[in-house]
Amino acid sequence: MPKVWKSTPDGFSPEIKISLFDRFRAWSLHQFAMEAKEDGRDESALQAWREAIANHPGEIGLRRGYSELLVDVDRDGRHERAAVENTYWLLRLSRTNVVDIELATKTFEHYQLERLSLPLVSNHGESLPLSLERAKLRALFLQGELVDFAQRWARIGSEFASNSEMQLFQKAYLAGWGTPAEAAINLPLLREAMSDSATEELAHRLNLFVSY
């Protein structure tokens, strides 16, 4: 069948055209992927979603859904490369709107690739939604931009007073780069978080960072 339907938005390069069969195939594979996910067949869902995108590569909804699926089911990180590639395609297609930047930072965080989040949030200006402030603080800390982290935390840290995860970043900062008195208080708190199932993974990661 002739490929006459534009898959990509106006002005997008390269322009990609698909056939009516490609559109139907993408829809059918997407339905199968959602059913497979509901049934707990995660790998089948991921494969079908990838094939749906291959048939309709410019469909933003498919790209968003694939990122969300990866974050939800790719627990061992084996699909990291596909996640990164899809994220950059999504950002190009959507022209880096806030919703997709938030999804991108969530995806990068899932794969412990916060370094990729930093350019996205930094290019978005200084006035950020709280979700992107969170992403920027995480990325600054984990990239070793500790002066910038401390300055930004001083400005907006109060917004995260009830966020145990972000409070853990501040404890790690004080444990490693605070005064001796602050370190004496916060290092045991960081170590304690390593024994809490809700925070142990992040606490171990931060403790390793502080130890260096």
mmCIF file of C-alpha atoms in Angstrom:
data_model
loop_
_atom_site.group_PDB
_atom_site.id
_atom_site.type_symbol
_atom_site.label_atom_id
_atom_site.label_comp_id
_atom_site.label_asym_id
_atom_site.label_seq_id
_atom_site.Cartn_x
_atom_site.Cartn_y
_atom_site.Cartn_z
ATOM 1 C CA MET A 1 0.000 0.000 0.000
ATOM 2 C CA PRO A 2 1.243 3.514 -0.758
ATOM 3 C CA LYS A 3 2.736 5.439 2.152
ATOM 4 C CA VAL A 4 0.793 8.694 1.973
ATOM 5 C CA TRP A 5 -0.088 9.379 5.636
ATOM 6 C CA LYS A 6 2.277 11.638 7.551
ATOM 7 C CA SER A 7 3.404 9.967 10.757
ATOM 8 C CA THR A 8 5.513 12.907 11.950
ATOM 9 C CA PRO A 9 4.320 16.449 12.785
ATOM 10 C CA ASP A 10 4.579 19.304 10.304
ATOM 11 C CA GLY A 11 8.110 20.625 10.091
ATOM 12 C CA PHE A 12 9.682 17.508 11.569
ATOM 13 C CA SER A 13 12.800 16.211 9.837
ATOM 14 C CA PRO A 14 12.995 13.625 8.485
ATOM 15 C CA GLU A 15 9.388 13.494 7.388
ATOM 16 C CA ILE A 16 8.070 9.939 7.728
ATOM 17 C CA LYS A 17 5.061 8.690 5.806
ATOM 18 C CA ILE A 18 3.162 5.480 6.451
ATOM 19 C CA SER A 19 0.417 3.511 4.769
ATOM 20 C CA LEU A 20 -3.102 2.876 5.997
ATOM 21 C CA PHE A 21 -2.029 -0.687 6.751
ATOM 22 C CA ASP A 22 0.845 0.657 8.899
ATOM 23 C CA ARG A 23 -1.655 2.714 10.906
ATOM 24 C CA PHE A 24 -3.928 -0.269 11.419
ATOM 25 C CA ARG A 25 -0.976 -2.503 12.313
ATOM 26 C CA ALA A 26 0.262 0.016 14.868
ATOM 27 C CA TRP A 27 -3.207 0.191 16.440
ATOM 28 C CA SER A 28 -3.516 -3.595 16.539
ATOM 29 C CA LEU A 29 -0.078 -4.086 18.095
ATOM 30 C CA HIS A 30 -0.802 -1.401 20.673
ATOM 31 C CA GLN A 31 -3.982 -3.198 21.698
ATOM 32 C CA PHE A 32 -2.067 -6.459 21.991
ATOM 33 C CA ALA A 33 0.636 -4.753 24.071
ATOM 34 C CA MET A 34 -1.889 -3.367 26.544
ATOM 35 C CA GLU A 35 -3.563 -6.755 26.893
ATOM 36 C CA ALA A 36 -0.185 -8.437 27.426
ATOM 37 C CA LYS A 37 0.673 -5.929 30.142
ATOM 38 C CA GLU A 38 -2.642 -6.565 31.885
ATOM 39 C CA ASP A 39 -1.854 -10.293 31.815
ATOM 40 C CA GLY A 40 1.620 -9.744 33.279
ATOM 41 C CA ARG A 41 3.420 -10.691 30.056
ATOM 42 C CA ASP A 42 5.809 -7.775 30.251
ATOM 43 C CA GLU A 43 8.320 -8.778 27.594
ATOM 44 C CA SER A 44 5.540 -9.504 25.103
ATOM 45 C CA ALA A 45 4.050 -6.108 25.884
ATOM 46 C CA LEU A 46 7.366 -4.348 25.337
ATOM 47 C CA GLN A 47 8.024 -6.155 22.069
ATOM 48 C CA ALA A 48 4.558 -5.434 20.694
ATOM 49 C CA TRP A 49 4.814 -1.777 21.705
ATOM 50 C CA ARG A 50 8.175 -1.483 19.925
ATOM 51 C CA GLU A 51 6.658 -2.991 16.793
ATOM 52 C CA ALA A 52 3.720 -0.602 17.010
ATOM 53 C CA ILE A 53 6.156 2.324 17.074
ATOM 54 C CA ALA A 54 8.063 0.855 14.130
ATOM 55 C CA ASN A 55 4.826 0.970 12.138
ATOM 56 C CA HIS A 56 3.918 4.511 13.256
ATOM 57 C CA PRO A 57 7.163 6.117 14.484
ATOM 58 C CA GLY A 58 5.843 9.654 14.738
ATOM 59 C CA GLU A 59 2.856 8.868 16.964
ATOM 60 C CA ILE A 60 3.576 10.766 20.184
ATOM 61 C CA GLY A 61 1.045 8.784 22.222
ATOM 62 C CA LEU A 62 2.812 5.531 21.384
ATOM 63 C CA ARG A 63 6.166 7.041 22.348
ATOM 64 C CA ARG A 64 4.824 8.294 25.684
ATOM 65 C CA GLY A 65 3.152 5.000 26.439
ATOM 66 C CA TYR A 66 6.320 3.057 25.684
ATOM 67 C CA SER A 67 8.341 5.217 28.078
ATOM 68 C CA GLU A 68 5.732 4.748 30.799
ATOM 69 C CA LEU A 69 5.689 1.000 30.194
ATOM 70 C CA LEU A 70 9.476 0.758 30.408
ATOM 71 C CA VAL A 71 9.534 2.618 33.721
ATOM 72 C CA ASP A 72 6.811 0.349 35.020
ATOM 73 C CA VAL A 73 8.115 -3.069 33.983
ATOM 74 C CA ASP A 74 11.814 -2.911 33.029
ATOM 75 C CA ARG A 75 13.114 -3.710 36.500
ATOM 76 C CA ASP A 76 16.559 -5.004 35.542
ATOM 77 C CA GLY A 77 17.358 -2.226 33.072
ATOM 78 C CA ARG A 78 17.895 -4.470 30.060
ATOM 79 C CA HIS A 79 16.003 -2.069 27.804
ATOM 80 C CA GLU A 80 18.007 1.012 28.765
ATOM 81 C CA ARG A 81 19.239 1.722 25.254
ATOM 82 C CA ALA A 82 15.740 1.517 23.786
ATOM 83 C CA ALA A 83 14.436 3.765 26.567
ATOM 84 C CA VAL A 84 17.002 6.473 25.872
ATOM 85 C CA GLU A 85 16.446 6.339 22.120
ATOM 86 C CA ASN A 86 12.676 6.526 22.532
ATOM 87 C CA THR A 87 12.963 9.423 24.978
ATOM 88 C CA TYR A 88 14.955 11.557 22.570
ATOM 89 C CA TRP A 89 12.553 10.761 19.754
ATOM 90 C CA LEU A 90 9.657 11.794 21.991
ATOM 91 C CA LEU A 91 11.321 15.074 22.933
ATOM 92 C CA ARG A 92 11.987 15.902 19.287
ATOM 93 C CA LEU A 93 8.441 15.054 18.256
ATOM 94 C CA SER A 94 6.814 17.044 21.053
ATOM 95 C CA ARG A 95 9.308 19.911 20.850
ATOM 96 C CA THR A 96 10.327 19.355 24.482
ATOM 97 C CA ASN A 97 7.105 20.436 26.158
ATOM 98 C CA VAL A 98 6.966 20.287 29.967
ATOM 99 C CA VAL A 99 4.912 17.088 30.126
ATOM 100 C CA ASP A 100 7.444 15.176 28.068
ATOM 101 C CA ILE A 101 10.445 16.669 29.845
ATOM 102 C CA GLU A 102 8.908 15.384 33.084
ATOM 103 C CA LEU A 103 8.466 11.939 31.543
ATOM 104 C CA ALA A 104 12.021 12.057 30.191
ATOM 105 C CA THR A 105 13.494 12.852 33.609
ATOM 106 C CA LYS A 106 11.400 10.078 35.144
ATOM 107 C CA THR A 107 12.711 7.642 32.535
ATOM 108 C CA PHE A 108 16.336 8.697 33.005
ATOM 109 C CA GLU A 109 15.951 8.441 36.775
ATOM 110 C CA HIS A 110 14.614 4.892 36.432
ATOM 111 C CA TYR A 111 17.821 3.908 34.627
ATOM 112 C CA GLN A 112 20.027 5.981 36.976
ATOM 113 C CA LEU A 113 20.912 8.268 34.077
ATOM 114 C CA GLU A 114 20.204 11.550 35.849
ATOM 115 C CA ARG A 115 23.148 13.110 34.011
ATOM 116 C CA LEU A 116 20.939 13.123 30.912
ATOM 117 C CA SER A 117 18.239 15.040 32.767
ATOM 118 C CA LEU A 118 20.468 17.973 33.675
ATOM 119 C CA PRO A 119 20.690 19.558 30.179
ATOM 120 C CA LEU A 120 16.917 19.199 29.731
ATOM 121 C CA VAL A 121 15.964 20.972 32.936
ATOM 122 C CA SER A 122 18.777 23.504 32.687
ATOM 123 C CA ASN A 123 17.650 24.565 29.212
ATOM 124 C CA HIS A 124 14.103 25.040 30.477
ATOM 125 C CA GLY A 125 14.915 28.194 32.452
ATOM 126 C CA GLU A 126 15.135 28.998 36.126
ATOM 127 C CA SER A 127 11.426 28.979 36.932
ATOM 128 C CA LEU A 128 10.595 25.274 36.976
ATOM 129 C CA PRO A 129 7.580 23.227 38.047
ATOM 130 C CA LEU A 130 8.244 21.380 41.291
ATOM 131 C CA SER A 131 8.621 18.040 39.486
ATOM 132 C CA LEU A 132 11.463 19.473 37.399
ATOM 133 C CA GLU A 133 13.006 21.196 40.426
ATOM 134 C CA ARG A 134 13.169 17.759 41.990
ATOM 135 C CA ALA A 135 14.778 16.310 38.876
ATOM 136 C CA LYS A 136 17.301 19.145 38.718
ATOM 137 C CA LEU A 137 18.308 18.794 42.374
ATOM 138 C CA ARG A 138 18.817 15.053 41.941
ATOM 139 C CA ALA A 139 20.870 15.545 38.801
ATOM 140 C CA LEU A 140 23.001 18.309 40.306
ATOM 141 C CA PHE A 141 23.861 16.190 43.319
ATOM 142 C CA LEU A 142 24.564 12.982 41.415
ATOM 143 C CA GLN A 143 26.691 14.856 38.883
ATOM 144 C CA GLY A 144 28.785 16.282 41.693
ATOM 145 C CA GLU A 145 27.584 19.852 41.103
ATOM 146 C CA LEU A 146 27.426 20.275 44.853
ATOM 147 C CA VAL A 147 27.774 24.048 45.059
ATOM 148 C CA ASP A 148 24.848 24.465 42.670
ATOM 149 C CA PHE A 149 22.902 21.823 44.584
ATOM 150 C CA ALA A 150 23.430 23.627 47.894
ATOM 151 C CA GLN A 151 22.489 27.012 46.437
ATOM 152 C CA ARG A 152 19.353 25.682 44.810
ATOM 153 C CA TRP A 153 18.379 23.738 47.922
ATOM 154 C CA ALA A 154 18.733 26.905 49.995
ATOM 155 C CA ARG A 155 16.191 28.575 47.693
ATOM 156 C CA ILE A 156 13.603 25.835 47.283
ATOM 157 C CA GLY A 157 14.420 23.052 49.735
ATOM 158 C CA SER A 158 11.481 24.027 51.926
ATOM 159 C CA GLU A 159 9.185 22.840 49.112
ATOM 160 C CA PHE A 160 10.413 19.306 49.802
ATOM 161 C CA ALA A 161 10.004 19.351 53.580
ATOM 162 C CA SER A 162 7.634 16.366 53.471
ATOM 163 C CA ASN A 163 9.430 14.515 50.668
ATOM 164 C CA SER A 164 11.488 11.788 52.351
ATOM 165 C CA GLU A 165 13.428 11.010 49.185
ATOM 166 C CA MET A 166 14.591 14.586 48.668
ATOM 167 C CA GLN A 167 15.321 14.975 52.359
ATOM 168 C CA LEU A 168 17.668 12.029 51.942
ATOM 169 C CA PHE A 169 19.633 13.983 49.336
ATOM 170 C CA GLN A 170 20.014 16.844 51.802
ATOM 171 C CA LYS A 171 21.118 14.457 54.537
ATOM 172 C CA ALA A 172 23.701 12.988 52.161
ATOM 173 C CA TYR A 173 24.965 16.452 51.303
ATOM 174 C CA LEU A 174 25.334 17.406 54.952
ATOM 175 C CA ALA A 175 26.927 14.036 55.763
ATOM 176 C CA GLY A 176 29.593 14.514 53.119
ATOM 177 C CA TRP A 177 30.040 18.256 52.750
ATOM 178 C CA GLY A 178 28.477 19.877 55.793
ATOM 179 C CA THR A 179 30.202 20.987 58.977
ATOM 180 C CA PRO A 180 31.627 18.295 61.281
ATOM 181 C CA ALA A 181 28.592 18.710 63.509
ATOM 182 C CA GLU A 182 26.200 18.338 60.552
ATOM 183 C CA ALA A 183 28.086 15.283 59.324
ATOM 184 C CA ALA A 184 27.912 13.684 62.781
ATOM 185 C CA ILE A 185 24.129 14.068 62.769
ATOM 186 C CA ASN A 186 23.354 13.172 59.165
ATOM 187 C CA LEU A 187 25.720 10.309 58.371
ATOM 188 C CA PRO A 188 23.993 7.959 60.861
ATOM 189 C CA LEU A 189 20.623 9.014 59.400
ATOM 190 C CA LEU A 190 21.841 8.135 55.926
ATOM 191 C CA ARG A 191 23.115 4.770 57.129
ATOM 192 C CA GLU A 192 19.819 4.151 58.909
ATOM 193 C CA ALA A 193 17.953 4.763 55.648
ATOM 194 C CA MET A 194 19.978 1.933 54.107
ATOM 195 C CA SER A 195 18.046 -0.479 56.318
ATOM 196 C CA ASP A 196 14.625 0.873 55.375
ATOM 197 C CA SER A 197 13.020 -0.990 52.475
ATOM 198 C CA ALA A 198 11.401 2.238 51.252
ATOM 199 C CA THR A 199 14.714 4.082 50.904
ATOM 200 C CA GLU A 200 17.437 1.431 50.895
ATOM 201 C CA GLU A 201 18.256 1.527 47.164
ATOM 202 C CA LEU A 202 18.646 5.302 47.022
ATOM 203 C CA ALA A 203 20.383 5.427 50.418
ATOM 204 C CA HIS A 204 22.995 2.880 49.301
ATOM 205 C CA ARG A 205 23.600 4.895 46.143
ATOM 206 C CA LEU A 206 23.975 8.154 48.075
ATOM 207 C CA ASN A 207 26.163 6.555 50.711
ATOM 208 C CA LEU A 208 28.499 5.306 47.993
ATOM 209 C CA PHE A 209 28.630 8.796 46.543
ATOM 210 C CA VAL A 210 29.371 10.346 49.933
ATOM 211 C CA SER A 211 32.071 7.732 50.633
ATOM 212 C CA TYR A 212 34.048 8.849 47.601
#
